[in-house]
PDB file of C-alpha atoms in Angstrom:
ATOM      1  CA  MET A 132      15.258  -1.457  61.781  1.00 42.00           C
ATOM      2  CA  ASN A 133      12.231  -3.802  62.051  1.00 48.00           C
ATOM      3  CA  LYS A 134      12.786  -7.473  62.787  1.00 48.00           C
ATOM      4  CA  ILE A 135      11.162  -9.992  60.494  1.00 52.00           C
ATOM      5  CA  PRO A 136       9.596 -12.818  62.563  1.00 49.00           C
ATOM      6  CA  GLY A 137      11.609 -16.013  62.238  1.00 53.00           C
ATOM      7  CA  LEU A 138      14.482 -14.340  60.416  1.00 61.00           C
ATOM      8  CA  TYR A 139      16.481 -13.373  63.491  1.00 68.00           C
ATOM      9  CA  GLU A 140      15.723 -16.106  65.978  1.00 73.00           C
ATOM     10  CA  ASP A 141      17.356 -16.422  69.330  1.00 82.00           C
ATOM     11  CA  PRO A 142      20.499 -18.536  68.843  1.00 84.00           C
ATOM     12  CA  VAL A 143      19.598 -20.577  71.936  1.00 86.00           C
ATOM     13  CA  VAL A 144      16.212 -21.497  70.420  1.00 81.00           C
ATOM     14  CA  VAL A 145      17.842 -22.373  67.104  1.00 82.00           C
ATOM     15  CA  ALA A 146      20.482 -24.511  68.836  1.00 87.00           C
ATOM     16  CA  LYS A 147      17.846 -26.334  70.898  1.00 88.00           C
ATOM     17  CA  ARG A 148      15.702 -27.047  67.821  1.00 85.00           C
ATOM     18  CA  GLN A 149      18.778 -28.294  65.947  1.00 89.00           C
ATOM     19  CA  GLU A 150      19.700 -30.539  68.873  1.00 90.00           C
ATOM     20  CA  GLN A 151      16.154 -31.960  68.909  1.00 90.00           C
ATOM     21  CA  GLN A 152      16.307 -32.529  65.162  1.00 90.00           C
ATOM     22  CA  TYR A 153      19.613 -34.420  65.413  1.00 92.00           C
ATOM     23  CA  HIS A 154      18.257 -36.532  68.272  1.00 92.00           C
ATOM     24  CA  LEU A 155      15.087 -37.393  66.318  1.00 92.00           C
ATOM     25  CA  LEU A 156      17.152 -38.032  63.182  1.00 92.00           C
ATOM     26  CA  SER A 157      19.345 -40.463  65.096  1.00 93.00           C
ATOM     27  CA  GLN A 158      16.270 -42.327  66.374  1.00 93.00           C
ATOM     28  CA  LEU A 159      14.791 -42.438  62.861  1.00 94.00           C
ATOM     29  CA  GLN A 160      18.027 -43.791  61.424  1.00 93.00           C
ATOM     30  CA  ASN A 161      18.003 -46.568  64.026  1.00 92.00           C
ATOM     31  CA  LEU A 162      14.377 -47.426  63.223  1.00 93.00           C
ATOM     32  CA  VAL A 163      15.062 -47.478  59.482  1.00 92.00           C
ATOM     33  CA  LYS A 164      17.534 -50.316  60.029  1.00 91.00           C
ATOM     34  CA  ASP A 165      14.548 -52.590  60.765  1.00 89.00           C
ATOM     35  CA  LEU A 166      13.007 -51.903  57.342  1.00 87.00           C
ATOM     36  CA  SER A 167      13.738 -53.810  54.133  1.00 87.00           C
ATOM     37  CA  SER A 168      16.920 -52.849  52.297  1.00 89.00           C
ATOM     38  CA  SER A 169      14.946 -51.495  49.319  1.00 86.00           C
ATOM     39  CA  CYS A 170      13.024 -49.179  51.646  1.00 84.00           C
ATOM     40  CA  GLN A 171      16.213 -48.151  53.438  1.00 88.00           C
ATOM     41  CA  GLN A 172      17.677 -47.080  50.112  1.00 89.00           C
ATOM     42  CA  ARG A 173      14.640 -44.932  49.314  1.00 89.00           C
ATOM     43  CA  LEU A 174      14.676 -43.148  52.680  1.00 90.00           C
ATOM     44  CA  SER A 175      17.491 -40.699  52.070  1.00 90.00           C
ATOM     45  CA  TYR A 176      19.239 -38.634  54.702  1.00 92.00           C
ATOM     46  CA  ASP A 177      17.316 -35.569  53.466  1.00 93.00           C
ATOM     47  CA  ILE A 178      13.934 -37.255  53.867  1.00 93.00           C
ATOM     48  CA  LEU A 179      14.790 -38.471  57.359  1.00 94.00           C
ATOM     49  CA  SER A 180      16.259 -35.100  58.353  1.00 93.00           C
ATOM     50  CA  ASN A 181      13.176 -33.257  57.107  1.00 94.00           C
ATOM     51  CA  LEU A 182      10.929 -35.797  58.837  1.00 95.00           C
ATOM     52  CA  ALA A 183      12.832 -35.250  62.109  1.00 94.00           C
ATOM     53  CA  LEU A 184      12.329 -31.492  61.700  1.00 92.00           C
ATOM     54  CA  ALA A 185       8.599 -31.990  61.037  1.00 93.00           C
ATOM     55  CA  LEU A 186       8.255 -34.130  64.182  1.00 93.00           C
ATOM     56  CA  ILE A 187       9.825 -31.631  66.602  1.00 91.00           C
ATOM     57  CA  ASP A 188       6.689 -29.826  67.771  1.00 88.00           C
ATOM     58  CA  GLY A 189       4.443 -32.917  67.948  1.00 89.00           C
ATOM     59  CA  THR A 190       1.852 -31.607  65.486  1.00 93.00           C
ATOM     60  CA  VAL A 191       2.541 -34.399  62.996  1.00 95.00           C
ATOM     61  CA  PHE A 192       1.953 -36.966  65.745  1.00 94.00           C
ATOM     62  CA  GLU A 193      -1.453 -35.426  66.441  1.00 95.00           C
ATOM     63  CA  ILE A 194      -2.333 -35.328  62.736  1.00 96.00           C
ATOM     64  CA  VAL A 195      -1.339 -38.961  62.212  1.00 96.00           C
ATOM     65  CA  GLN A 196      -3.276 -40.018  65.322  1.00 95.00           C
ATOM     66  CA  GLY A 197      -6.356 -38.174  64.056  1.00 96.00           C
ATOM     67  CA  LEU A 198      -6.038 -39.786  60.611  1.00 96.00           C
ATOM     68  CA  LEU A 199      -5.645 -43.192  62.234  1.00 95.00           C
ATOM     69  CA  GLU A 200      -8.811 -42.707  64.291  1.00 96.00           C
ATOM     70  CA  ILE A 201     -10.756 -41.590  61.203  1.00 96.00           C
ATOM     71  CA  GLN A 202      -9.468 -44.606  59.290  1.00 95.00           C
ATOM     72  CA  HIS A 203     -10.486 -47.015  62.054  1.00 96.00           C
ATOM     73  CA  LEU A 204     -13.973 -45.479  62.237  1.00 97.00           C
ATOM     74  CA  THR A 205     -14.326 -45.684  58.455  1.00 97.00           C
ATOM     75  CA  GLU A 206     -13.181 -49.315  58.379  1.00 96.00           C
ATOM     76  CA  LYS A 207     -15.559 -50.219  61.220  1.00 97.00           C
ATOM     77  CA  ASN A 208     -18.455 -48.462  59.471  1.00 97.00           C
ATOM     78  CA  LEU A 209     -17.734 -50.209  56.159  1.00 97.00           C
ATOM     79  CA  TYR A 210     -17.406 -53.565  57.921  1.00 97.00           C
ATOM     80  CA  ASN A 211     -20.768 -53.017  59.642  1.00 98.00           C
ATOM     81  CA  GLN A 212     -22.403 -52.078  56.322  1.00 97.00           C
ATOM     82  CA  ARG A 213     -21.105 -55.278  54.747  1.00 97.00           C
ATOM     83  CA  LEU A 214     -22.241 -57.312  57.756  1.00 97.00           C
ATOM     84  CA  LYS A 215     -25.720 -55.749  57.531  1.00 98.00           C
ATOM     85  CA  LEU A 216     -25.926 -56.595  53.833  1.00 97.00           C
ATOM     86  CA  HIS A 217     -24.846 -60.176  54.572  1.00 97.00           C
ATOM     87  CA  SER A 218     -27.556 -60.464  57.265  1.00 98.00           C
ATOM     88  CA  GLU A 219     -30.195 -59.098  54.893  1.00 97.00           C
ATOM     89  CA  HIS A 220     -29.153 -61.637  52.273  1.00 97.00           C
ATOM     90  CA  ARG A 221     -29.271 -64.493  54.756  1.00 97.00           C
ATOM     91  CA  ALA A 222     -32.766 -63.411  55.842  1.00 97.00           C
ATOM     92  CA  LEU A 223     -33.951 -63.209  52.216  1.00 97.00           C
ATOM     93  CA  LYS A 224     -32.653 -66.709  51.504  1.00 96.00           C
ATOM     94  CA  GLN A 225     -34.230 -68.140  54.676  1.00 97.00           C
ATOM     95  CA  GLU A 226     -37.555 -66.507  53.789  1.00 97.00           C
ATOM     96  CA  LEU A 227     -37.421 -67.874  50.242  1.00 95.00           C
ATOM     97  CA  LEU A 228     -36.597 -71.385  51.492  1.00 94.00           C
ATOM     98  CA  ARG A 229     -39.474 -71.157  54.000  1.00 95.00           C
ATOM     99  CA  LYS A 230     -41.902 -70.206  51.210  1.00 95.00           C
ATOM    100  CA  HIS A 231     -40.550 -73.021  49.061  1.00 93.00           C
ATOM    101  CA  LYS A 232     -41.064 -75.548  51.856  1.00 93.00           C
ATOM    102  CA  GLU A 233     -44.665 -74.371  52.381  1.00 92.00           C
ATOM    103  CA  ALA A 234     -45.349 -74.558  48.649  1.00 91.00           C
ATOM    104  CA  ILE A 235     -43.957 -78.099  48.449  1.00 89.00           C
ATOM    105  CA  GLN A 236     -46.107 -79.217  51.399  1.00 90.00           C
ATOM    106  CA  GLY A 237     -49.256 -77.897  49.716  1.00 88.00           C
ATOM    107  CA  CYS A 238     -48.342 -79.119  46.237  1.00 84.00           C
ATOM    108  CA  LYS A 239     -50.043 -81.990  44.416  1.00 87.00           C
ATOM    109  CA  ALA A 240     -47.672 -84.776  43.362  1.00 86.00           C
ATOM    110  CA  HIS A 241     -48.214 -84.236  39.616  1.00 87.00           C
ATOM    111  CA  ASN A 242     -47.126 -80.530  39.919  1.00 87.00           C
ATOM    112  CA  LEU A 243     -44.065 -81.210  42.090  1.00 88.00           C
ATOM    113  CA  ALA A 244     -41.499 -81.325  39.243  1.00 90.00           C
ATOM    114  CA  VAL A 245     -42.692 -78.000  37.798  1.00 92.00           C
ATOM    115  CA  LEU A 246     -42.729 -76.405  41.261  1.00 91.00           C
ATOM    116  CA  ARG A 247     -39.191 -77.591  42.041  1.00 92.00           C
ATOM    117  CA  ALA A 248     -37.900 -76.250  38.708  1.00 94.00           C
ATOM    118  CA  THR A 249     -39.535 -72.880  39.404  1.00 95.00           C
ATOM    119  CA  GLN A 250     -38.127 -72.827  42.916  1.00 94.00           C
ATOM    120  CA  GLN A 251     -34.647 -73.670  41.615  1.00 96.00           C
ATOM    121  CA  ARG A 252     -34.854 -70.695  39.198  1.00 97.00           C
ATOM    122  CA  GLU A 253     -36.001 -68.418  42.055  1.00 96.00           C
ATOM    123  CA  LEU A 254     -33.131 -69.598  44.242  1.00 96.00           C
ATOM    124  CA  GLU A 255     -30.587 -69.087  41.440  1.00 97.00           C
ATOM    125  CA  ALA A 256     -31.972 -65.593  40.773  1.00 97.00           C
ATOM    126  CA  LEU A 257     -31.659 -64.733  44.478  1.00 97.00           C
ATOM    127  CA  GLU A 258     -28.114 -66.096  44.608  1.00 97.00           C
ATOM    128  CA  GLN A 259     -27.185 -64.000  41.558  1.00 98.00           C
ATOM    129  CA  ARG A 260     -28.737 -60.914  43.166  1.00 97.00           C
ATOM    130  CA  VAL A 261     -26.791 -61.585  46.381  1.00 97.00           C
ATOM    131  CA  LYS A 262     -23.567 -62.055  44.423  1.00 98.00           C
ATOM    132  CA  ASP A 263     -24.122 -58.795  42.478  1.00 98.00           C
ATOM    133  CA  GLU A 264     -24.981 -56.783  45.595  1.00 97.00           C
ATOM    134  CA  GLN A 265     -21.946 -58.132  47.460  1.00 97.00           C
ATOM    135  CA  ARG A 266     -19.692 -57.282  44.510  1.00 98.00           C
ATOM    136  CA  MET A 267     -21.126 -53.746  44.367  1.00 97.00           C
ATOM    137  CA  MET A 268     -20.649 -53.374  48.139  1.00 97.00           C
ATOM    138  CA  ASP A 269     -17.041 -54.582  47.882  1.00 97.00           C
ATOM    139  CA  GLU A 270     -16.361 -52.141  45.037  1.00 97.00           C
ATOM    140  CA  LYS A 271     -17.879 -49.322  47.111  1.00 97.00           C
ATOM    141  CA  ILE A 272     -15.664 -50.292  50.066  1.00 97.00           C
ATOM    142  CA  VAL A 273     -12.525 -50.296  47.912  1.00 96.00           C
ATOM    143  CA  LEU A 274     -13.427 -46.884  46.455  1.00 96.00           C
ATOM    144  CA  GLU A 275     -14.064 -45.419  49.908  1.00 96.00           C
ATOM    145  CA  LEU A 276     -10.783 -46.788  51.255  1.00 96.00           C
ATOM    146  CA  ASP A 277      -8.919 -45.467  48.196  1.00 95.00           C
ATOM    147  CA  GLN A 278     -10.476 -42.047  48.829  1.00 96.00           C
ATOM    148  CA  LYS A 279      -9.431 -42.237  52.484  1.00 96.00           C
ATOM    149  CA  VAL A 280      -5.829 -42.882  51.383  1.00 96.00           C
ATOM    150  CA  ILE A 281      -5.960 -39.842  49.078  1.00 97.00           C
ATOM    151  CA  ASP A 282      -7.372 -37.709  51.922  1.00 97.00           C
ATOM    152  CA  GLN A 283      -4.578 -38.889  54.228  1.00 97.00           C
ATOM    153  CA  GLN A 284      -1.892 -38.216  51.619  1.00 97.00           C
ATOM    154  CA  ASN A 285      -3.310 -34.748  51.003  1.00 97.00           C
ATOM    155  CA  THR A 286      -3.480 -33.921  54.718  1.00 97.00           C
ATOM    156  CA  LEU A 287       0.077 -35.088  55.385  1.00 97.00           C
ATOM    157  CA  GLU A 288       1.379 -33.261  52.309  1.00 96.00           C
ATOM    158  CA  LYS A 289      -0.293 -30.026  53.446  1.00 96.00           C
ATOM    159  CA  ALA A 290       1.207 -30.555  56.921  1.00 94.00           C
ATOM    160  CA  GLY A 291       4.647 -30.603  55.307  1.00 93.00           C
ATOM    161  CA  VAL A 292       5.470 -34.221  56.071  1.00 95.00           C
ATOM    162  CA  PRO A 293       8.207 -35.274  53.636  1.00 95.00           C
ATOM    163  CA  GLY A 294       7.436 -38.120  51.247  1.00 94.00           C
ATOM    164  CA  PHE A 295       3.696 -37.504  51.215  1.00 96.00           C
ATOM    165  CA  TYR A 296       1.773 -36.495  48.140  1.00 96.00           C
ATOM    166  CA  ILE A 297      -1.194 -37.946  46.287  1.00 97.00           C
ATOM    167  CA  THR A 298      -0.149 -41.077  44.404  1.00 96.00           C
ATOM    168  CA  THR A 299      -1.415 -44.523  43.504  1.00 95.00           C
ATOM    169  CA  ASN A 300       2.038 -45.882  42.656  1.00 95.00           C
ATOM    170  CA  PRO A 301       2.459 -49.065  44.758  1.00 94.00           C
ATOM    171  CA  GLN A 302       6.150 -48.369  45.459  1.00 92.00           C
ATOM    172  CA  GLU A 303       5.388 -44.842  46.650  1.00 94.00           C
ATOM    173  CA  LEU A 304       2.478 -46.110  48.738  1.00 94.00           C
ATOM    174  CA  THR A 305       4.798 -48.640  50.382  1.00 93.00           C
ATOM    175  CA  LEU A 306       7.286 -45.883  51.114  1.00 93.00           C
ATOM    176  CA  GLN A 307       4.509 -43.720  52.614  1.00 95.00           C
ATOM    177  CA  MET A 308       3.312 -46.636  54.757  1.00 94.00           C
ATOM    178  CA  ASN A 309       6.870 -47.120  55.992  1.00 93.00           C
ATOM    179  CA  LEU A 310       7.094 -43.409  56.811  1.00 95.00           C
ATOM    180  CA  LEU A 311       3.826 -43.664  58.747  1.00 95.00           C
ATOM    181  CA  GLU A 312       5.179 -46.678  60.606  1.00 93.00           C
ATOM    182  CA  LEU A 313       8.278 -44.656  61.536  1.00 94.00           C
ATOM    183  CA  ILE A 314       6.129 -41.743  62.716  1.00 95.00           C
ATOM    184  CA  LEU A 315       3.992 -44.070  64.863  1.00 94.00           C
ATOM    185  CA  LYS A 316       7.087 -45.686  66.390  1.00 93.00           C
ATOM    186  CA  MET A 317       8.555 -42.254  67.082  1.00 93.00           C
ATOM    187  CA  GLN A 318       5.258 -41.204  68.677  1.00 92.00           C
ATOM    188  CA  GLN A 319       5.318 -44.300  70.866  1.00 90.00           C
ATOM    189  CA  LYS A 320       8.911 -43.548  71.942  1.00 86.00           C
ATOM    190  CA  ALA A 321       7.976 -39.936  72.669  1.00 82.00           C
ATOM    191  CA  SER A 322       4.941 -40.920  74.753  1.00 81.00           C
ATOM    192  CA  GLU A 323       6.960 -43.537  76.651  1.00 80.00           C
ATOM    193  CA  SER A 324       9.589 -40.948  77.504  1.00 73.00           C
ATOM    194  CA  GLY A 325       6.931 -38.370  78.418  1.00 64.00           C
ATOM    195  CA  ILE A 326       7.788 -35.898  75.652  1.00 54.00           C
ATOM    196  CA  CYS A 327       4.337 -35.843  74.019  1.00 49.00           C
TER     197      CYS A 327
END
């Protein structure tokens, strides 16, 4: 009779894994006490038990750490893009004001009112352009961050982490953020105790 892998596991291995799961479950239950009561109610025994099981081999910790690093790099990149745009806008405004000052210095008194009106329109047009470009940049940033959340949800769902699936529901997102917080705290405890 052929053995099917995983079907007939060594009872010692099964007992050890079960002991680890109960230990992790106990730690998770203690951590959940620090969360809001509404979140505590949504984190059922089954979710916590399945999360404990998913955490046993440390793979989920590595996945979450990788996702966190990607998120930080993405946020830094987006911040730098916005900063660059802001610098470009500041330089454009300074250049326009410099040209305006030169034009005023070389302007005859009888043309000054017309020149100032033209300059005011140019300045307003630049300010509108800056406002529009900043709004478009902010929208791009929000879209990229939303996509990053979807990628993270998808990765964690495929890794079998309970509670993770693609959603935009604010309550579900809050629950997922709380689950991530629990995973990170568990990872910290594991690294402090030398397990991971």
